[in-house]
PDB file of C-alpha atoms and ligand atoms in Angstrom:
ATOM      1  CA  MET L 174      55.274 -56.436  36.245  1.00  0.00           C
ATOM      2  CA  LYS L 175      55.534 -59.695  37.881  1.00  0.00           C
ATOM      3  CA  ASP L 176      52.998 -60.406  40.644  1.00  0.00           C
ATOM      4  CA  SER L 177      54.664 -61.212  43.967  1.00  0.00           C
ATOM      5  CA  GLU L 178      53.739 -63.896  46.396  1.00  0.00           C
ATOM      6  CA  ASN L 179      53.029 -61.344  48.928  1.00  0.00           C
ATOM      7  CA  LYS L 180      49.293 -62.234  50.049  1.00  0.00           C
ATOM      8  CA  ALA L 181      46.835 -60.889  52.435  1.00  0.00           C
ATOM      9  CA  LYS L 182      43.863 -62.652  53.788  1.00  0.00           C
ATOM     10  CA  ILE L 183      40.615 -60.670  53.077  1.00  0.00           C
ATOM     11  CA  LYS L 184      37.343 -61.584  54.644  1.00  0.00           C
ATOM     12  CA  GLU L 185      35.053 -59.525  52.283  1.00  0.00           C
ATOM     13  CA  ILE L 186      35.040 -56.776  49.647  1.00  0.00           C
ATOM     14  CA  PHE L 187      31.983 -54.648  49.293  1.00  0.00           C
ATOM     15  CA  SER L 188      30.832 -51.213  48.095  1.00  0.00           C
ATOM     16  CA  SER L 189      28.688 -49.485  50.622  1.00  0.00           C
ATOM     17  CA  ILE L 190      28.044 -46.131  52.340  1.00  0.00           C
ATOM     18  CA  GLN L 191      30.210 -45.084  55.240  1.00  0.00           C
ATOM     19  CA  GLY L 192      28.247 -45.219  58.285  1.00  0.00           C
ATOM     20  CA  GLU L 193      30.594 -43.779  61.151  1.00  0.00           C
ATOM     21  CA  GLY L 194      32.390 -40.550  61.724  1.00  0.00           C
ATOM     22  CA  PRO L 195      32.745 -37.223  59.685  1.00  0.00           C
ATOM     23  CA  PHE L 196      32.603 -39.287  56.291  1.00  0.00           C
ATOM     24  CA  ILE L 197      29.109 -40.551  56.966  1.00  0.00           C
ATOM     25  CA  GLY L 198      27.424 -40.965  53.680  1.00  0.00           C
ATOM     26  CA  CYS L 199      30.301 -41.246  51.513  1.00  0.00           C
ATOM     27  CA  LYS L 200      30.444 -44.096  48.961  1.00  0.00           C
ATOM     28  CA  GLN L 201      33.151 -46.274  49.720  1.00  0.00           C
ATOM     29  CA  ILE L 202      34.769 -49.733  48.669  1.00  0.00           C
ATOM     30  CA  PHE L 203      35.302 -51.633  51.692  1.00  0.00           C
ATOM     31  CA  ILE L 204      38.293 -54.134  51.940  1.00  0.00           C
ATOM     32  CA  ARG L 205      37.817 -55.991  55.178  1.00  0.00           C
ATOM     33  CA  PHE L 206      41.010 -57.620  56.169  1.00  0.00           C
ATOM     34  CA  CYS L 207      41.046 -60.852  58.548  1.00  0.00           C
ATOM     35  CA  ALA L 208      42.500 -61.126  61.912  1.00  0.00           C
ATOM     36  CA  CYS L 209      43.058 -58.371  64.621  1.00  0.00           C
ATOM     37  CA  ASN L 210      45.700 -58.009  67.379  1.00  0.00           C
ATOM     38  CA  LEU L 211      43.097 -57.153  69.989  1.00  0.00           C
ATOM     39  CA  ASN L 212      39.871 -58.860  71.292  1.00  0.00           C
ATOM     40  CA  CYS L 213      37.461 -55.884  72.286  1.00  0.00           C
ATOM     41  CA  TYR L 214      34.387 -57.020  74.364  1.00  0.00           C
ATOM     42  CA  TYR L 215      32.053 -55.417  71.849  1.00  0.00           C
ATOM     43  CA  CYS L 216      33.845 -56.651  68.587  1.00  0.00           C
ATOM     44  CA  ASP L 217      30.944 -57.711  66.304  1.00  0.00           C
ATOM     45  CA  THR L 218      33.283 -58.386  63.189  1.00  0.00           C
ATOM     46  CA  ASP L 219      33.534 -61.776  62.234  1.00  0.00           C
ATOM     47  CA  PHE L 220      36.947 -61.314  60.555  1.00  0.00           C
ATOM     48  CA  TYR L 221      37.991 -64.911  60.185  1.00  0.00           C
ATOM     49  CA  PRO L 222      37.384 -66.683  56.799  1.00  0.00           C
ATOM     50  CA  THR L 223      34.284 -68.553  57.098  1.00  0.00           C
ATOM     51  CA  ASP L 224      35.190 -70.939  54.188  1.00  0.00           C
ATOM     52  CA  ILE L 225      37.140 -73.808  54.654  1.00  0.00           C
ATOM     53  CA  GLY L 226      39.151 -76.121  52.428  1.00  0.00           C
ATOM     54  CA  ASP L 227      39.665 -75.138  48.633  1.00  0.00           C
ATOM     55  CA  LYS L 228      37.603 -72.097  49.224  1.00  0.00           C
ATOM     56  CA  THR L 229      39.904 -70.306  51.606  1.00  0.00           C
ATOM     57  CA  SER L 230      42.289 -69.553  49.040  1.00  0.00           C
ATOM     58  CA  PHE L 231      39.705 -67.353  47.353  1.00  0.00           C
ATOM     59  CA  PHE L 232      40.499 -64.888  49.912  1.00  0.00           C
ATOM     60  CA  ASP L 233      44.186 -64.935  49.523  1.00  0.00           C
ATOM     61  CA  PHE L 234      44.939 -61.996  47.201  1.00  0.00           C
ATOM     62  CA  THR L 235      48.319 -60.731  45.864  1.00  0.00           C
ATOM     63  CA  PRO L 236      48.418 -56.873  45.296  1.00  0.00           C
ATOM     64  CA  HIS L 237      47.789 -57.362  41.422  1.00  0.00           C
ATOM     65  CA  GLU L 238      44.842 -59.820  42.041  1.00  0.00           C
ATOM     66  CA  LEU L 239      43.347 -57.474  44.553  1.00  0.00           C
ATOM     67  CA  THR L 240      43.686 -54.768  41.828  1.00  0.00           C
ATOM     68  CA  LYS L 241      42.169 -56.627  39.195  1.00  0.00           C
ATOM     69  CA  TYR L 242      39.165 -57.831  41.264  1.00  0.00           C
ATOM     70  CA  LEU L 243      38.387 -54.198  42.138  1.00  0.00           C
ATOM     71  CA  GLU L 244      38.762 -53.050  38.599  1.00  0.00           C
ATOM     72  CA  GLU L 245      36.494 -55.846  37.287  1.00  0.00           C
ATOM     73  CA  ASN L 246      33.776 -55.508  39.982  1.00  0.00           C
ATOM     74  CA  TYR L 247      33.516 -51.906  41.164  1.00  0.00           C
ATOM     75  CA  ASP L 248      32.751 -48.515  39.744  1.00  0.00           C
ATOM     76  CA  ILE L 249      35.955 -46.749  41.107  1.00  0.00           C
ATOM     77  CA  ASP L 250      35.467 -43.466  39.557  1.00  0.00           C
ATOM     78  CA  SER L 251      32.230 -42.918  41.508  1.00  0.00           C
ATOM     79  CA  THR L 252      33.621 -44.165  44.908  1.00  0.00           C
ATOM     80  CA  HIS L 253      34.685 -41.529  47.298  1.00  0.00           C
ATOM     81  CA  SER L 254      37.563 -43.705  48.768  1.00  0.00           C
ATOM     82  CA  ILE L 255      38.796 -47.075  49.567  1.00  0.00           C
ATOM     83  CA  SER L 256      38.258 -48.101  53.272  1.00  0.00           C
ATOM     84  CA  LEU L 257      40.967 -50.541  54.435  1.00  0.00           C
ATOM     85  CA  THR L 258      39.221 -51.807  57.446  1.00  0.00           C
ATOM     86  CA  GLY L 259      39.045 -55.231  59.399  1.00  0.00           C
ATOM     87  CA  GLY L 260      40.015 -56.893  61.433  1.00  0.00           C
ATOM     88  CA  GLU L 261      43.079 -54.789  61.774  1.00  0.00           C
ATOM     89  CA  PRO L 262      44.502 -53.736  58.514  1.00  0.00           C
ATOM     90  CA  LEU L 263      47.826 -52.702  59.676  1.00  0.00           C
ATOM     91  CA  ILE L 264      48.633 -56.529  60.484  1.00  0.00           C
ATOM     92  CA  TRP L 265      48.999 -56.684  56.465  1.00  0.00           C
ATOM     93  CA  ALA L 266      51.516 -53.851  56.236  1.00  0.00           C
ATOM     94  CA  ASP L 267      53.872 -56.000  54.044  1.00  0.00           C
ATOM     95  CA  PHE L 268      50.816 -56.434  51.518  1.00  0.00           C
ATOM     96  CA  LEU L 269      49.835 -52.747  51.754  1.00  0.00           C
ATOM     97  CA  GLN L 270      53.432 -51.645  51.115  1.00  0.00           C
ATOM     98  CA  GLU L 271      52.996 -53.053  47.750  1.00  0.00           C
ATOM     99  CA  PHE L 272      49.295 -52.780  46.924  1.00  0.00           C
ATOM    100  CA  LEU L 273      48.838 -49.044  47.666  1.00  0.00           C
ATOM    101  CA  PRO L 274      51.687 -47.856  45.328  1.00  0.00           C
ATOM    102  CA  TYR L 275      50.557 -50.086  42.620  1.00  0.00           C
ATOM    103  CA  PHE L 276      46.887 -49.108  42.982  1.00  0.00           C
ATOM    104  CA  ASN L 277      47.514 -45.733  43.371  1.00  0.00           C
ATOM    105  CA  LYS L 278      49.455 -45.202  39.981  1.00  0.00           C
ATOM    106  CA  ARG L 279      46.388 -46.679  38.245  1.00  0.00           C
ATOM    107  CA  HIS L 280      43.578 -44.870  40.131  1.00  0.00           C
ATOM    108  CA  ASN L 281      43.151 -41.183  41.411  1.00  0.00           C
ATOM    109  CA  ILE L 282      41.355 -42.217  44.717  1.00  0.00           C
ATOM    110  CA  LYS L 283      41.588 -41.665  48.479  1.00  0.00           C
ATOM    111  CA  TYR L 284      42.400 -44.264  50.889  1.00  0.00           C
ATOM    112  CA  TYR L 285      40.639 -44.263  54.249  1.00  0.00           C
ATOM    113  CA  LEU L 286      42.416 -46.363  56.922  1.00  0.00           C
ATOM    114  CA  GLU L 287      40.123 -47.848  59.757  1.00  0.00           C
ATOM    115  CA  THR L 288      42.441 -48.896  62.562  1.00  0.00           C
ATOM    116  CA  ASN L 289      42.432 -49.621  66.024  1.00  0.00           C
ATOM    117  CA  GLY L 290      45.395 -47.427  66.575  1.00  0.00           C
ATOM    118  CA  THR L 291      47.614 -49.823  68.307  1.00  0.00           C
ATOM    119  CA  ILE L 292      50.398 -50.847  65.732  1.00  0.00           C
ATOM    120  CA  ALA L 293      52.683 -48.035  65.716  1.00  0.00           C
ATOM    121  CA  ASP L 294      55.343 -50.054  64.099  1.00  0.00           C
ATOM    122  CA  ASN L 295      53.574 -50.355  60.867  1.00  0.00           C
ATOM    123  CA  ILE L 296      51.803 -47.038  60.179  1.00  0.00           C
ATOM    124  CA  LYS L 297      54.559 -45.736  58.154  1.00  0.00           C
ATOM    125  CA  VAL L 298      53.910 -48.031  55.388  1.00  0.00           C
ATOM    126  CA  VAL L 299      50.481 -46.563  54.766  1.00  0.00           C
ATOM    127  CA  MET L 300      51.098 -42.901  55.763  1.00  0.00           C
ATOM    128  CA  PRO L 301      52.703 -41.839  52.349  1.00  0.00           C
ATOM    129  CA  TYR L 302      49.295 -42.838  50.716  1.00  0.00           C
ATOM    130  CA  THR L 303      46.499 -42.649  53.276  1.00  0.00           C
ATOM    131  CA  ASP L 304      44.168 -39.557  52.971  1.00  0.00           C
ATOM    132  CA  ILE L 305      42.216 -40.232  55.999  1.00  0.00           C
ATOM    133  CA  ILE L 306      42.982 -42.042  59.324  1.00  0.00           C
ATOM    134  CA  ALA L 307      40.086 -43.176  61.402  1.00  0.00           C
ATOM    135  CA  ALA L 308      41.874 -44.455  64.522  1.00  0.00           C
ATOM    136  CA  ASP L 309      39.986 -46.021  67.391  1.00  0.00           C
ATOM    137  CA  ILE L 310      40.598 -45.064  71.211  1.00  0.00           C
ATOM    138  CA  LYS L 311      39.804 -48.015  73.118  1.00  0.00           C
ATOM    139  CA  LEU L 312      38.567 -47.151  76.362  1.00  0.00           C
ATOM    140  CA  PRO L 313      39.149 -50.170  78.927  1.00  0.00           C
ATOM    141  CA  SER L 314      35.998 -49.795  80.387  1.00  0.00           C
ATOM    142  CA  CYS L 315      34.273 -50.522  77.250  1.00  0.00           C
ATOM    143  CA  SER L 316      36.865 -52.515  75.155  1.00  0.00           C
ATOM    144  CA  GLY L 317      38.546 -54.669  78.043  1.00  0.00           C
ATOM    145  CA  ILE L 318      41.978 -53.379  76.501  1.00  0.00           C
ATOM    146  CA  ASN L 319      43.887 -52.327  79.594  1.00  0.00           C
ATOM    147  CA  ASN L 320      47.084 -51.000  78.131  1.00  0.00           C
ATOM    148  CA  SER L 321      45.251 -49.171  75.395  1.00  0.00           C
ATOM    149  CA  PHE L 322      46.257 -45.670  76.284  1.00  0.00           C
ATOM    150  CA  GLU L 323      49.968 -46.629  76.165  1.00  0.00           C
ATOM    151  CA  LEU L 324      49.507 -48.200  72.721  1.00  0.00           C
ATOM    152  CA  HIS L 325      47.568 -45.342  71.499  1.00  0.00           C
ATOM    153  CA  ASN L 326      50.153 -42.886  72.365  1.00  0.00           C
ATOM    154  CA  LYS L 327      53.097 -44.331  70.577  1.00  0.00           C
ATOM    155  CA  PHE L 328      50.644 -44.527  67.436  1.00  0.00           C
ATOM    156  CA  PHE L 329      49.342 -41.082  67.470  1.00  0.00           C
ATOM    157  CA  LYS L 330      53.040 -39.895  68.223  1.00  0.00           C
ATOM    158  CA  SER L 331      54.015 -41.733  65.085  1.00  0.00           C
ATOM    159  CA  VAL L 332      51.336 -40.332  62.869  1.00  0.00           C
ATOM    160  CA  SER L 333      51.623 -36.875  64.064  1.00  0.00           C
ATOM    161  CA  GLU L 334      55.230 -36.396  64.060  1.00  0.00           C
ATOM    162  CA  GLY L 335      56.103 -38.785  61.124  1.00  0.00           C
ATOM    163  CA  THR L 336      58.567 -40.719  63.039  1.00  0.00           C
ATOM    164  CA  ASP L 337      58.571 -44.453  63.531  1.00  0.00           C
ATOM    165  CA  VAL L 338      59.401 -46.331  66.739  1.00  0.00           C
ATOM    166  CA  ASN L 339      63.168 -45.878  66.133  1.00  0.00           C
ATOM    167  CA  ASN L 340      62.713 -42.094  65.538  1.00  0.00           C
ATOM    168  CA  GLN L 341      63.432 -42.557  61.837  1.00  0.00           C
ATOM    169  CA  THR L 342      61.270 -40.116  59.763  1.00  0.00           C
ATOM    170  CA  PHE L 343      58.854 -41.224  57.149  1.00  0.00           C
ATOM    171  CA  THR L 344      56.963 -39.649  54.247  1.00  0.00           C
ATOM    172  CA  ARG L 345      53.404 -38.634  55.274  1.00  0.00           C
ATOM    173  CA  LYS L 346      50.421 -37.254  53.351  1.00  0.00           C
ATOM    174  CA  ASN L 347      48.912 -34.293  55.000  1.00  0.00           C
ATOM    175  CA  GLY L 348      45.463 -35.925  55.590  1.00  0.00           C
ATOM    176  CA  ASN L 349      42.546 -36.022  57.879  1.00  0.00           C
ATOM    177  CA  LEU L 350      43.119 -37.765  61.401  1.00  0.00           C
ATOM    178  CA  PHE L 351      40.414 -38.292  63.890  1.00  0.00           C
ATOM    179  CA  ALA L 352      39.847 -40.718  66.736  1.00  0.00           C
ATOM    180  CA  LYS L 353      36.552 -42.660  67.222  1.00  0.00           C
ATOM    181  CA  VAL L 354      35.745 -43.220  70.923  1.00  0.00           C
ATOM    182  CA  VAL L 355      33.171 -45.964  71.588  1.00  0.00           C
ATOM    183  CA  PHE L 356      31.706 -45.691  75.021  1.00  0.00           C
ATOM    184  CA  ASP L 357      29.075 -47.343  77.300  1.00  0.00           C
ATOM    185  CA  GLU L 358      27.785 -46.653  80.727  1.00  0.00           C
ATOM    186  CA  GLY L 359      31.139 -47.833  82.258  1.00  0.00           C
ATOM    187  CA  ILE L 360      33.121 -44.800  80.773  1.00  0.00           C
ATOM    188  CA  THR L 361      35.157 -42.999  83.811  1.00  0.00           C
ATOM    189  CA  ASP L 362      36.280 -39.590  84.424  1.00  0.00           C
ATOM    190  CA  GLU L 363      39.946 -40.900  84.196  1.00  0.00           C
ATOM    191  CA  GLU L 364      39.258 -42.464  80.694  1.00  0.00           C
ATOM    192  CA  ILE L 365      37.767 -39.026  79.756  1.00  0.00           C
ATOM    193  CA  LYS L 366      40.725 -37.146  80.842  1.00  0.00           C
ATOM    194  CA  GLU L 367      43.339 -39.582  79.251  1.00  0.00           C
ATOM    195  CA  THR L 368      41.504 -39.181  75.903  1.00  0.00           C
ATOM    196  CA  ILE L 369      41.633 -35.457  75.848  1.00  0.00           C
ATOM    197  CA  LYS L 370      44.974 -35.336  76.907  1.00  0.00           C
ATOM    198  CA  LEU L 371      45.886 -37.394  73.856  1.00  0.00           C
ATOM    199  CA  ALA L 372      43.684 -35.514  71.467  1.00  0.00           C
ATOM    200  CA  LYS L 373      45.580 -32.093  72.649  1.00  0.00           C
ATOM    201  CA  LYS L 374      48.806 -33.457  72.631  1.00  0.00           C
ATOM    202  CA  TYR L 375      48.491 -34.807  69.062  1.00  0.00           C
ATOM    203  CA  ASP L 376      45.776 -32.324  67.773  1.00  0.00           C
ATOM    204  CA  PHE L 377      42.966 -34.606  66.585  1.00  0.00           C
ATOM    205  CA  GLU L 378      39.435 -34.617  66.744  1.00  0.00           C
ATOM    206  CA  ILE L 379      37.200 -36.844  68.874  1.00  0.00           C
ATOM    207  CA  ILE L 380      34.320 -38.656  67.426  1.00  0.00           C
ATOM    208  CA  LEU L 381      32.255 -39.886  70.411  1.00  0.00           C
ATOM    209  CA  GLN L 382      30.138 -43.084  69.409  1.00  0.00           C
ATOM    210  CA  PRO L 383      27.936 -44.873  71.864  1.00  0.00           C
ATOM    211  CA  LYS L 384      28.186 -48.400  71.819  1.00  0.00           C
ATOM    212  CA  MET L 385      25.269 -50.177  70.151  1.00  0.00           C
ATOM    213  CA  ILE L 386      23.420 -53.278  71.120  1.00  0.00           C
ATOM    214  CA  GLY L 387      22.177 -54.664  67.860  1.00  0.00           C
ATOM    215  CA  ASN L 388      20.475 -51.849  66.191  1.00  0.00           C
ATOM    216  CA  SER L 389      19.740 -49.777  69.431  1.00  0.00           C
ATOM    217  CA  LEU L 390      21.996 -47.380  71.513  1.00  0.00           C
ATOM    218  CA  SER L 391      23.240 -48.933  74.643  1.00  0.00           C
ATOM    219  CA  VAL L 392      22.949 -45.840  76.533  1.00  0.00           C
ATOM    220  CA  SER L 393      20.068 -43.305  77.399  1.00  0.00           C
ATOM    221  CA  THR L 394      19.941 -39.946  75.523  1.00  0.00           C
ATOM    222  CA  ASP L 395      20.559 -38.153  78.780  1.00  0.00           C
ATOM    223  CA  PHE L 396      23.898 -40.143  79.767  1.00  0.00           C
ATOM    224  CA  MET L 397      25.036 -39.727  76.015  1.00  0.00           C
ATOM    225  CA  ILE L 398      24.535 -35.957  76.250  1.00  0.00           C
ATOM    226  CA  ASN L 399      26.108 -35.775  79.411  1.00  0.00           C
ATOM    227  CA  ILE L 400      29.279 -37.490  78.454  1.00  0.00           C
ATOM    228  CA  PHE L 401      29.300 -35.309  75.332  1.00  0.00           C
ATOM    229  CA  GLU L 402      29.334 -32.159  77.497  1.00  0.00           C
ATOM    230  CA  LYS L 403      32.202 -33.410  79.764  1.00  0.00           C
ATOM    231  CA  PHE L 404      34.271 -33.929  76.794  1.00  0.00           C
ATOM    232  CA  VAL L 405      33.231 -30.726  74.596  1.00  0.00           C
ATOM    233  CA  SER L 406      33.541 -28.401  77.786  1.00  0.00           C
ATOM    234  CA  LYS L 407      37.337 -29.309  77.864  1.00  0.00           C
ATOM    235  CA  TYR L 408      38.006 -30.200  74.399  1.00  0.00           C
ATOM    236  CA  LYS L 409      35.889 -28.359  71.557  1.00  0.00           C
ATOM    237  CA  PRO L 410      36.864 -30.617  68.630  1.00  0.00           C
ATOM    238  CA  THR L 411      34.495 -33.103  69.915  1.00  0.00           C
ATOM    239  CA  ARG L 412      31.599 -34.407  67.927  1.00  0.00           C
ATOM    240  CA  LEU L 413      28.980 -36.985  69.043  1.00  0.00           C
ATOM    241  CA  ILE L 414      27.868 -39.160  65.974  1.00  0.00           C
ATOM    242  CA  PRO L 415      26.310 -42.328  66.559  1.00  0.00           C
ATOM    243  CA  GLN L 416      26.558 -45.204  63.912  1.00  0.00           C
ATOM    244  CA  VAL L 417      24.253 -44.476  61.018  1.00  0.00           C
ATOM    245  CA  HIS L 418      24.504 -47.630  58.731  1.00  0.00           C
ATOM    246  CA  LYS L 419      22.595 -49.712  61.405  1.00  0.00           C
ATOM    247  CA  PHE L 420      19.540 -47.227  61.044  1.00  0.00           C
ATOM    248  CA  ILE L 421      19.508 -47.173  57.092  1.00  0.00           C
ATOM    249  CA  ASN L 422      20.315 -50.696  57.087  1.00  0.00           C
ATOM    250  CA  VAL L 423      23.319 -51.301  55.021  1.00  0.00           C
ATOM    251  CA  GLU L 424      26.450 -53.035  55.845  1.00  0.00           C
TER     252      GLU L 424
HETATM  253  S1  SF4 A 639      39.900 -53.817  67.339  1.00  0.00           S
HETATM  254 FE1  SF4 A 639      38.187 -53.767  66.150  1.00  0.00          FE
HETATM  255  S2  SF4 A 639      38.315 -55.937  64.803  1.00  0.00           S
HETATM  256 FE2  SF4 A 639      39.761 -55.900  66.522  1.00  0.00          FE
HETATM  257  S3  SF4 A 639      38.895 -56.957  68.187  1.00  0.00           S
HETATM  258 FE3  SF4 A 639      38.302 -54.686  68.777  1.00  0.00          FE
HETATM  259  S4  SF4 A 639      36.457 -54.313  67.533  1.00  0.00           S
HETATM  260 FE4  SF4 A 639      37.095 -56.195  66.682  1.00  0.00          FE
END
């Protein structure tokens, strides 16, 4: 099969342990795509290629080059899932449309999409292959993204109904969907209400994640528990799970 010219910019690839959400502790291969459509206040991801000149091309992978790289450098059989992360992986929908079916034919492995949950137009490309969707809900108070709920509504509608923005149906795998909600002391009752409304409408679990400053929690334990109670008293499928990878010192 001839390789295509369809390339994605990839910031880094590494094997590590998932440190967020319900799959904490699972061994994953992380593929960190460059670029993002948002610009959150708390973003700590340096997702632009740092090398310049000739070296930049190292990060441009075709689907076949990426497959070869993964097969040569990682023990895929002992890996729980491949995390497509970023940046925002859905920016690279054309690449994923080619990479996922190709890799999937060669390996029996799960795909875990870490997305900011705002690009509804592109989700149909990954849905036939994705086993786990970890989508963010960007609270305006914490992220600075003011129209986030409008974007998330379109995104979760598409995922849960299996219809694109033109109401055309697409194939989807019946996988696990949850939403990660990063919060700090600025969280408002209105944001809590809007988040629960979305979760009830589209039937997903809420994972509350207190914002970190470096390796420390940005909120007190009392504040965190109070916010958790506000959610769980109105919506039982809510869990409070701080980032763990920062405590065990892995990437
Ligand atoms: S969505 Fe994620 S990668 Fe994009 S700016 Fe926000 S925190 Fe950074």
